[in-house]
């Protein structure tokens, strides 16, 4: 059934209990403190290329554990004063790709920093091993506990990416926003929960990494199927796994965020089922907006949504 | 089997007989003459938007039958002298989308004109009816004969798009190229065959609309499956259908083209099987290049190929 | 889940609000008036063939826009007086096929007229262009508004087919019925809504073209998936598209029909979900019957249903 | 690859070695002798119904083991003298269905007898048990040896059906033919091999039950996949199974047939791969014809082929 | 949706009405009396093999109709006194396989008897024919009535297997249990209903053959799809078929069982949907236990469940 | 096509060129030397359980990098003298599971050591990070070079597992063999190439991890599809990736092995295509045997093959 989740009117009211560990804030405070003990040390390396209107740099900075995290940094060529900057996080398994894929924001006069998701797709390794029993995929890496879980490192990298963007030459640190979709939007939601004061807006399309248990129960699609596969094989670890995941659930970050957020959800999205997105939106503690796409799957609003976001970010940041 | 087509060494030598009707040139000469009887009348309408570095216009011109064909025209903002322009044709069922999807060329200092494929995706209707017995899809529209076949109109629109690009304000008519993939590359190959003198380069990724019969025999994927479905139902029309299609087969345009061409093919591409692309390349009469992607399907070289093409077009046209 | 729709007891009570435009009747009155301005001009051409017991003719008459619509006309050989006649409409993408596919009614002593669905399958072209942005398939042709929508032409052809049948030599105009399934039954329901006085019975198996919005929400199968695909790409047109479709929704025809109707529905039918059929039945204003097939998909009652219908039509019309 | 089998020019020459047991003829002679020891005892029971032009009877006769085999018998109503009769065998899992499905031959002035395939679909049981180790399906029933194999009974029934047709009132025993497709055509080919003198023509569309080993090696589709499943589980029985099947392979019947035969094959037919049909045709010892459908799957020539066959049978038998 | 059935809290309360024929007990009493009229005559044949610690025998005994039913019998080598014995029934289409597949129970010091399911997989034929109209598979064999239905024979064999186990040399007849999954567990549930006094425990993982109608309505997977296929073709037999099946529905056996039972169910099991298992558990009249696997499909608890069962059986029987 | 690879007669002669790096031996010598610098330190922990005839231990030893590698060790209870021992490696993503899954060898009087594949399935972590750009799965972990590649660690663990087995109490170090399938057999082949003197037999069913490039070209199934996915995204690394993989290709280990080997291949195996298995067998330098299963997929000889292997190992080792 294309409309496989709750009816729209119930989605707007859908506010499931959050499963939040008592030491959630302590865990993340400790995590961020440890990460910040490593100097951020952002480095830009200018890239040759055919782009007459845009300056392109490879960027690198210290993420979780001080590991060097790569990305792209683009800005309109020849612009004088400090610029707003939009930080981008990536969808699952995707790398940062080629600079020409990230020209829209600079063409609107904004700088942008694109962060590799460690291990996945791009050039940034995740130099940390696992805790055993993994199924193929990143969702079960280090799933033995919150300290070792893969997304602890990714979320931390993402906060550090915002800090790096604020520290880059020509960037106005008071005009930084995050913009991402799917896994990237889940990461961005964590940033909103961990570092709202550092950003002016969080634009989050069809976020994943929220409401993990419901997600596994309502859809077999998407990366969370890796969790299902893990629990199918490790039958005795269900409670432990969801305890670990509760440290990384977007719902708990939403409840802490204060930066204004723009969500989107698609009613036929099996990868990020609408109830898992609405749950995040409905729990979101800051100013919030939610765009609903009734006839779309995980592509959500696609190019149309992107066009709206360009207008939004220009109006917010310039 | 992922490598489902001929082995690579045989692909380089694959030169199938072309099925060419005696009046091929007369048919197209007549077609172009009729189309040019309608004033081209290109019209630009400036679009508002967030793009600080690029000017965006809706464009419209007279295609086949004088029908108005829409598209986008983008150029770097504030550039003085005449600019090169790259004409883009679209993949099957896709519309012109949103302007921000077409920023890469302007960011490199080139103008670009994106042409809607009539009927499909975008806003441009195909105001012509069919010849009956259609299966869902555009490949069987008007298949009753070459005069009525849908791609007669599309190919003609495409030549007129080049002519429109050359006539737009600020465009240097001697520095126009075409760049497209899949259906768009099939259309671009027709332009190379019909109007080589009007363009400086034809960049054609994984073109379709070539070697129709072989395509239906070697793969069930892609839009040519519509032809298979048609012939499954209209068993007695096989010879007639392939006669009609011979007026539109990229192999026959390749044999007439003189503009330098850059092809690409992917060895695991079921949609545009490599032998149908190599056949076009091997028959191509002008200077030619072919990039082979051994582990890709119809996505071909993707963003990596696009990056190469940006460099290529900048070097060729500026 | 095989029983994917409402439970049977709720289906019998399922009476969704109809979405009916204010000018529905005016639109169709105008449409029929325009069509009838073209002389009907039915023409029969006798066909050779091996059929010792049945006379076979190709038939042609003026449909929407005066376009010539083709079909078959068969009647028992050597029958003297005026005969009842059953008009048949076809399933999606299917053409009229071969005369031997339509022998059952003549073998029962009834004449039958089989109408090509313009554009689809058979030999009858749809000589009208589209309004742009189409996805492959007929459901999105001319979807820019009710005047241009493809089914305006098909429904009009269907009423004219009844008028043609009534005018054919040897047919008793007071004993004409319609019999069809799936798309054909949707067309037949429109005929019941537009021309009940002209027919004695409407026999409609698993009709499509009803309750468009629900159909797209409850199932991804069948031709209505083309509408979903269209709305996925044209996100801003949802309201407009359903306004256009409301002129063609079987529910609105059902509410106007007075001729006795025999429906059938199959509880495991993903193509024409049972709730969309029950909705039509439950809104039907005339005498009505509904046969339910609990373990069938879109094949519905198949040959068993057909056998019942032959008995029914013989008893009603002779 | 749609054209998955040998190229057409090699198909015409494809004459694989036949695997024929030494006692093939003795086995079948013994089998037929045993069957004929049971009185044929054909019984007709007139059926009520709406068919004004055709008389319909349920028919029953003694097949293998004297088991009663059911079917339909239809003939043009009110025809005086002796009529030709066409015997029909059915596709896999299909039953005889309803009488109105078999009107085409009577409408052409021919009688027809439709035989249930015992066990499958219709009302005729197969009252014989198996030899163990079956996978779901009829292809492995009794596969422990030729005496117990299911198709020994079916082929015998089929010869007895011809004998019954010749004995029915109003049938001219010298003008009997067989007409069937898929499994039915495989059965009909066995009849041609076992009882050519009893029939005037064998019309066999896309026959199965030929070239068993090649069939399992070239395609995973169709009922022969049951043999593959059996051999996957019973690894040590490969040689024995193919020895058993050699008593039932259409190639061996083809080599013995003398009645003129009309075959058809479809080049994209995965269910009855073209090489397995050409092999039967090429080995066929009598006058033979083969119709090739280049763009069809197992539907073969469909209604078009059926129309040709009606003309053919009328011309041969009347 | 992975959790496609009722929510867990409703599953625990799910107690559907049982459809029980008035003569259920009489039918089975008569059936068992007839079977016991044949001498059980268990025969053991020692097998050579590499097993140093275990004695392996082929076993054979008289099942329904006195037909010889085969299996394996294994016991720890060199054990003196009488041993407990666990009787195993098999999953659908599976044969008894090789002795080394059944070593776990003997390695725990228990004897085990593995019964072939007649007809399926192993070496034991089902020498009884059908009642016609079958679709491929065993679920529709003899479906014309309870006397002829296939599972009448299988359930009877299964009771006789327990009786055989109790009669084997070295087995303690008071310490016999049954252990099985899927079809085997359905069979074991019938044994619990028919012969509770003969066994000490029934360990039944994800049983099938329960709640037939609901099973066909909630899932298209598993062997019960054969019933759906049958009813799709035999539209008029729905009531009769479910009446026949009511003699074989595990719910009716559950309501009669007194032996302690250990069930398991998996919440994502489409083959044996959880509600059909909970229904059996909830109706079970004896002491009962139910293990729920939240993230598993039809594999249920797999090796983990098997490990629990070994511990359970050792503790119950030794 | 079920027989999708080379014909059987060509498989027996299939001896593709090996792609072997010049420092292959040096690389592995260095690797093993480094690993052996860590004390092996095998530790056994007796497990409670229901197994009356078998002693079960958890085992742990130092693998690559000194990382602790876990597994099971089982031996017949109460056996005095030194025993042969069979080392088992596991299929892709599978963990060591439960002890009762490994009883067959002890039941035959042999000890057995089952090694966890680090990271996958079981309890043994792979505490090493990756080199970036991974796709989900282990085949691309550390693919940046031979030093960092995941299987360097696994193959080293496997040699150390043999060394551990030889050092365990009660094991006769001169009677150790390896037995594995699929990934495990690929691992076992590496052991044969690296440590033939330490083992008496290598029994390798449908091995993977051989002929990497051909494997990616002939089949899209199995874990090697991860390599295809990697190369689809990292188009420029094809040569580098296959250079890295050449250090891990079973063909190169086969050419160095001297221990007698028993291979098996299945002709319909898409996961480990037969040509990739025959290539390993045909290059194998020691005494070799190859069992071919004509009608099987990746399950190969299944329980029948396992039965043969039990007999073989008992005859070789006792």
PDB file of C-alpha atoms in Angstrom, chain E residues 6-173:
ATOM      1  CA  UNK E   6      -1.574  -8.009  14.985  1.00  0.00           C
ATOM      2  CA  UNK E   7       0.420  -6.094  17.623  1.00  0.00           C
ATOM      3  CA  UNK E   8       2.039  -8.295  20.226  1.00  0.00           C
ATOM      4  CA  UNK E   9      -0.335  -7.372  23.040  1.00  0.00           C
ATOM      5  CA  UNK E  10      -3.316  -8.353  20.916  1.00  0.00           C
ATOM      6  CA  UNK E  11      -1.643 -11.572  19.805  1.00  0.00           C
ATOM      7  CA  UNK E  12      -1.561 -12.779  23.392  1.00  0.00           C
ATOM      8  CA  UNK E  13      -5.335 -12.378  23.541  1.00  0.00           C
ATOM      9  CA  UNK E  14      -6.104 -13.590  20.052  1.00  0.00           C
ATOM     10  CA  UNK E  15      -8.618 -16.415  20.376  1.00  0.00           C
ATOM     11  CA  UNK E  16     -10.517 -16.724  17.113  1.00  0.00           C
ATOM     12  CA  UNK E  17     -13.586 -18.909  16.880  1.00  0.00           C
ATOM     13  CA  UNK E  18     -12.696 -22.398  15.852  1.00  0.00           C
ATOM     14  CA  UNK E  19     -14.440 -23.875  12.856  1.00  0.00           C
ATOM     15  CA  UNK E  20     -14.983 -27.414  14.054  1.00  0.00           C
ATOM     16  CA  UNK E  21     -17.097 -30.030  12.286  1.00  0.00           C
ATOM     17  CA  UNK E  22     -19.562 -31.935  14.465  1.00  0.00           C
ATOM     18  CA  UNK E  23     -17.990 -35.272  13.637  1.00  0.00           C
ATOM     19  CA  UNK E  24     -14.377 -34.188  14.157  1.00  0.00           C
ATOM     20  CA  UNK E  25     -13.755 -36.678  16.947  1.00  0.00           C
ATOM     21  CA  UNK E  26     -15.637 -39.446  15.197  1.00  0.00           C
ATOM     22  CA  UNK E  27     -13.687 -38.829  12.004  1.00  0.00           C
ATOM     23  CA  UNK E  28     -10.353 -39.131  13.742  1.00  0.00           C
ATOM     24  CA  UNK E  29     -11.416 -42.041  15.916  1.00  0.00           C
ATOM     25  CA  UNK E  30     -12.448 -43.916  12.792  1.00  0.00           C
ATOM     26  CA  UNK E  31      -9.262 -42.902  11.042  1.00  0.00           C
ATOM     27  CA  UNK E  32      -7.032 -44.113  13.854  1.00  0.00           C
ATOM     28  CA  UNK E  33      -8.963 -47.343  14.250  1.00  0.00           C
ATOM     29  CA  UNK E  34      -8.549 -48.118  10.590  1.00  0.00           C
ATOM     30  CA  UNK E  35      -4.848 -47.349  10.700  1.00  0.00           C
ATOM     31  CA  UNK E  36      -4.263 -49.484  13.755  1.00  0.00           C
ATOM     32  CA  UNK E  37      -5.905 -52.393  11.991  1.00  0.00           C
ATOM     33  CA  UNK E  38      -2.638 -52.675  10.098  1.00  0.00           C
ATOM     34  CA  UNK E  39       0.164 -54.200  12.200  1.00  0.00           C
ATOM     35  CA  UNK E  40       2.676 -51.508  13.062  1.00  0.00           C
ATOM     36  CA  UNK E  41       5.588 -53.822  12.334  1.00  0.00           C
ATOM     37  CA  UNK E  42       8.521 -51.491  12.963  1.00  0.00           C
ATOM     38  CA  UNK E  43      11.714 -52.648  11.258  1.00  0.00           C
ATOM     39  CA  UNK E  44      15.221 -51.354  11.903  1.00  0.00           C
ATOM     40  CA  UNK E  45      18.127 -51.777   9.484  1.00  0.00           C
ATOM     41  CA  UNK E  46      21.527 -50.798  10.824  1.00  0.00           C
ATOM     42  CA  UNK E  47      23.454 -48.357   8.610  1.00  0.00           C
ATOM     43  CA  UNK E  48      27.168 -48.383   8.073  1.00  0.00           C
ATOM     44  CA  UNK E  49      28.845 -45.065   8.494  1.00  0.00           C
ATOM     45  CA  UNK E  50      31.547 -43.023  10.105  1.00  0.00           C
ATOM     46  CA  UNK E  51      29.702 -42.326  13.330  1.00  0.00           C
ATOM     47  CA  UNK E  52      31.826 -43.601  16.179  1.00  0.00           C
ATOM     48  CA  UNK E  53      29.504 -42.416  18.928  1.00  0.00           C
ATOM     49  CA  UNK E  54      26.059 -43.075  17.492  1.00  0.00           C
ATOM     50  CA  UNK E  55      24.190 -46.071  16.093  1.00  0.00           C
ATOM     51  CA  UNK E  56      22.175 -45.295  13.002  1.00  0.00           C
ATOM     52  CA  UNK E  57      19.296 -47.314  11.612  1.00  0.00           C
ATOM     53  CA  UNK E  58      16.854 -46.960   8.788  1.00  0.00           C
ATOM     54  CA  UNK E  59      13.421 -47.442  10.274  1.00  0.00           C
ATOM     55  CA  UNK E  60      10.146 -48.427   8.670  1.00  0.00           C
ATOM     56  CA  UNK E  61       6.655 -48.912  10.051  1.00  0.00           C
ATOM     57  CA  UNK E  62       3.052 -49.089   8.902  1.00  0.00           C
ATOM     58  CA  UNK E  63       1.342 -45.725   8.624  1.00  0.00           C
ATOM     59  CA  UNK E  64      -2.056 -44.819   7.229  1.00  0.00           C
ATOM     60  CA  UNK E  65      -3.456 -47.612   5.085  1.00  0.00           C
ATOM     61  CA  UNK E  66      -0.645 -49.832   6.261  1.00  0.00           C
ATOM     62  CA  UNK E  67       1.658 -48.002   3.870  1.00  0.00           C
ATOM     63  CA  UNK E  68       5.297 -48.391   4.883  1.00  0.00           C
ATOM     64  CA  UNK E  69       6.694 -45.123   6.226  1.00  0.00           C
ATOM     65  CA  UNK E  70      10.453 -44.660   6.356  1.00  0.00           C
ATOM     66  CA  UNK E  71      12.787 -42.668   8.544  1.00  0.00           C
ATOM     67  CA  UNK E  72      15.957 -42.691  10.558  1.00  0.00           C
ATOM     68  CA  UNK E  73      16.472 -43.931  14.090  1.00  0.00           C
ATOM     69  CA  UNK E  74      19.611 -42.853  15.935  1.00  0.00           C
ATOM     70  CA  UNK E  75      20.754 -43.588  19.447  1.00  0.00           C
ATOM     71  CA  UNK E  76      23.924 -43.108  21.439  1.00  0.00           C
ATOM     72  CA  UNK E  77      26.219 -46.045  20.859  1.00  0.00           C
ATOM     73  CA  UNK E  78      26.705 -48.503  23.665  1.00  0.00           C
ATOM     74  CA  UNK E  79      24.045 -47.154  25.970  1.00  0.00           C
ATOM     75  CA  UNK E  80      22.567 -49.912  28.144  1.00  0.00           C
ATOM     76  CA  UNK E  81      19.174 -49.204  29.650  1.00  0.00           C
ATOM     77  CA  UNK E  82      15.999 -47.848  28.011  1.00  0.00           C
ATOM     78  CA  UNK E  83      16.371 -44.402  26.494  1.00  0.00           C
ATOM     79  CA  UNK E  84      14.068 -41.482  25.966  1.00  0.00           C
ATOM     80  CA  UNK E  85      13.201 -40.895  22.319  1.00  0.00           C
ATOM     81  CA  UNK E  86      12.306 -37.730  20.455  1.00  0.00           C
ATOM     82  CA  UNK E  87      10.166 -38.075  17.335  1.00  0.00           C
ATOM     83  CA  UNK E  88      10.861 -35.544  14.591  1.00  0.00           C
ATOM     84  CA  UNK E  89       8.563 -34.417  11.769  1.00  0.00           C
ATOM     85  CA  UNK E  90       9.807 -32.473   8.791  1.00  0.00           C
ATOM     86  CA  UNK E  91       9.268 -29.092   7.156  1.00  0.00           C
ATOM     87  CA  UNK E  92       7.440 -28.787   3.867  1.00  0.00           C
ATOM     88  CA  UNK E  93       9.044 -30.550   0.874  1.00  0.00           C
ATOM     89  CA  UNK E  94      12.019 -31.647   2.944  1.00  0.00           C
ATOM     90  CA  UNK E  95      13.063 -35.286   3.170  1.00  0.00           C
ATOM     91  CA  UNK E  96      14.752 -37.049   6.052  1.00  0.00           C
ATOM     92  CA  UNK E  97      18.114 -36.268   4.440  1.00  0.00           C
ATOM     93  CA  UNK E  98      21.276 -37.852   5.805  1.00  0.00           C
ATOM     94  CA  UNK E  99      21.824 -39.303   9.263  1.00  0.00           C
ATOM     95  CA  UNK E 100      24.490 -36.742  10.173  1.00  0.00           C
ATOM     96  CA  UNK E 101      21.805 -34.063  10.112  1.00  0.00           C
ATOM     97  CA  UNK E 102      20.172 -35.637  13.174  1.00  0.00           C
ATOM     98  CA  UNK E 103      23.079 -36.059  15.583  1.00  0.00           C
ATOM     99  CA  UNK E 104      22.248 -33.400  18.141  1.00  0.00           C
ATOM    100  CA  UNK E 105      19.743 -35.430  20.151  1.00  0.00           C
ATOM    101  CA  UNK E 106      21.884 -38.587  20.309  1.00  0.00           C
ATOM    102  CA  UNK E 107      24.865 -36.431  21.289  1.00  0.00           C
ATOM    103  CA  UNK E 108      22.730 -35.398  24.264  1.00  0.00           C
ATOM    104  CA  UNK E 109      22.059 -39.012  25.146  1.00  0.00           C
ATOM    105  CA  UNK E 110      18.596 -39.260  23.606  1.00  0.00           C
ATOM    106  CA  UNK E 111      17.347 -41.529  20.871  1.00  0.00           C
ATOM    107  CA  UNK E 112      15.531 -39.957  17.957  1.00  0.00           C
ATOM    108  CA  UNK E 113      13.199 -41.119  15.233  1.00  0.00           C
ATOM    109  CA  UNK E 114      12.878 -38.956  12.119  1.00  0.00           C
ATOM    110  CA  UNK E 115       9.790 -39.605  10.043  1.00  0.00           C
ATOM    111  CA  UNK E 116       9.596 -39.023   6.304  1.00  0.00           C
ATOM    112  CA  UNK E 117       6.579 -37.008   5.223  1.00  0.00           C
ATOM    113  CA  UNK E 118       5.030 -39.297   2.639  1.00  0.00           C
ATOM    114  CA  UNK E 119       5.388 -38.138  -0.934  1.00  0.00           C
ATOM    115  CA  UNK E 120       7.689 -35.258  -0.033  1.00  0.00           C
ATOM    116  CA  UNK E 121      11.439 -35.078  -0.261  1.00  0.00           C
ATOM    117  CA  UNK E 122      12.536 -38.385   1.196  1.00  0.00           C
ATOM    118  CA  UNK E 123      12.078 -41.977   0.053  1.00  0.00           C
ATOM    119  CA  UNK E 124       8.554 -42.674   1.237  1.00  0.00           C
ATOM    120  CA  UNK E 125       5.892 -42.605  -1.469  1.00  0.00           C
ATOM    121  CA  UNK E 126       2.311 -41.544  -0.956  1.00  0.00           C
ATOM    122  CA  UNK E 127       0.625 -44.324  -2.883  1.00  0.00           C
ATOM    123  CA  UNK E 128      -2.754 -42.608  -2.961  1.00  0.00           C
ATOM    124  CA  UNK E 129      -4.150 -40.578  -5.837  1.00  0.00           C
ATOM    125  CA  UNK E 130      -5.942 -37.246  -5.717  1.00  0.00           C
ATOM    126  CA  UNK E 131      -9.442 -35.934  -6.148  1.00  0.00           C
ATOM    127  CA  UNK E 132      -8.778 -33.677  -9.130  1.00  0.00           C
ATOM    128  CA  UNK E 133      -8.264 -30.012  -9.779  1.00  0.00           C
ATOM    129  CA  UNK E 134      -4.977 -29.895  -7.891  1.00  0.00           C
ATOM    130  CA  UNK E 135      -2.516 -27.069  -8.141  1.00  0.00           C
ATOM    131  CA  UNK E 136       1.143 -28.009  -7.767  1.00  0.00           C
ATOM    132  CA  UNK E 137       1.834 -28.931  -4.163  1.00  0.00           C
ATOM    133  CA  UNK E 138       0.600 -31.239  -1.438  1.00  0.00           C
ATOM    134  CA  UNK E 139      -1.881 -28.862   0.198  1.00  0.00           C
ATOM    135  CA  UNK E 140      -4.505 -29.515  -2.481  1.00  0.00           C
ATOM    136  CA  UNK E 141      -4.010 -33.258  -2.858  1.00  0.00           C
ATOM    137  CA  UNK E 142      -7.251 -35.057  -2.146  1.00  0.00           C
ATOM    138  CA  UNK E 143      -8.865 -31.786  -1.104  1.00  0.00           C
ATOM    139  CA  UNK E 144     -12.237 -33.106  -2.291  1.00  0.00           C
ATOM    140  CA  UNK E 145     -13.107 -34.219   1.263  1.00  0.00           C
ATOM    141  CA  UNK E 146     -11.669 -35.142   4.644  1.00  0.00           C
ATOM    142  CA  UNK E 147     -11.452 -38.845   3.858  1.00  0.00           C
ATOM    143  CA  UNK E 148      -9.218 -38.268   0.873  1.00  0.00           C
ATOM    144  CA  UNK E 149      -7.211 -35.273   2.039  1.00  0.00           C
ATOM    145  CA  UNK E 150      -3.466 -35.756   2.039  1.00  0.00           C
ATOM    146  CA  UNK E 151      -2.900 -34.654   5.614  1.00  0.00           C
ATOM    147  CA  UNK E 152      -5.292 -37.313   6.924  1.00  0.00           C
ATOM    148  CA  UNK E 153      -2.617 -39.764   5.894  1.00  0.00           C
ATOM    149  CA  UNK E 154       0.281 -37.663   7.188  1.00  0.00           C
ATOM    150  CA  UNK E 155      -1.235 -37.016  10.616  1.00  0.00           C
ATOM    151  CA  UNK E 156      -2.036 -40.696  10.953  1.00  0.00           C
ATOM    152  CA  UNK E 157       1.501 -41.643   9.977  1.00  0.00           C
ATOM    153  CA  UNK E 158       2.722 -39.263  12.664  1.00  0.00           C
ATOM    154  CA  UNK E 159       0.725 -40.889  15.448  1.00  0.00           C
ATOM    155  CA  UNK E 160       1.926 -44.250  14.249  1.00  0.00           C
ATOM    156  CA  UNK E 161       5.492 -42.943  14.325  1.00  0.00           C
ATOM    157  CA  UNK E 162       5.091 -42.226  18.022  1.00  0.00           C
ATOM    158  CA  UNK E 163       3.703 -45.697  18.506  1.00  0.00           C
ATOM    159  CA  UNK E 164       6.628 -47.119  16.558  1.00  0.00           C
ATOM    160  CA  UNK E 165       9.131 -45.148  18.607  1.00  0.00           C
ATOM    161  CA  UNK E 166       7.600 -46.492  21.793  1.00  0.00           C
ATOM    162  CA  UNK E 167       7.947 -50.019  20.438  1.00  0.00           C
ATOM    163  CA  UNK E 168      11.563 -49.791  19.313  1.00  0.00           C
ATOM    164  CA  UNK E 169      14.192 -51.779  21.200  1.00  0.00           C
ATOM    165  CA  UNK E 170      15.899 -49.779  23.914  1.00  0.00           C
ATOM    166  CA  UNK E 171      13.305 -46.998  23.955  1.00  0.00           C
ATOM    167  CA  UNK E 172      11.447 -46.177  27.128  1.00  0.00           C
ATOM    168  CA  UNK E 173       7.825 -45.794  25.950  1.00  0.00           C
TER     169      UNK E 173
END
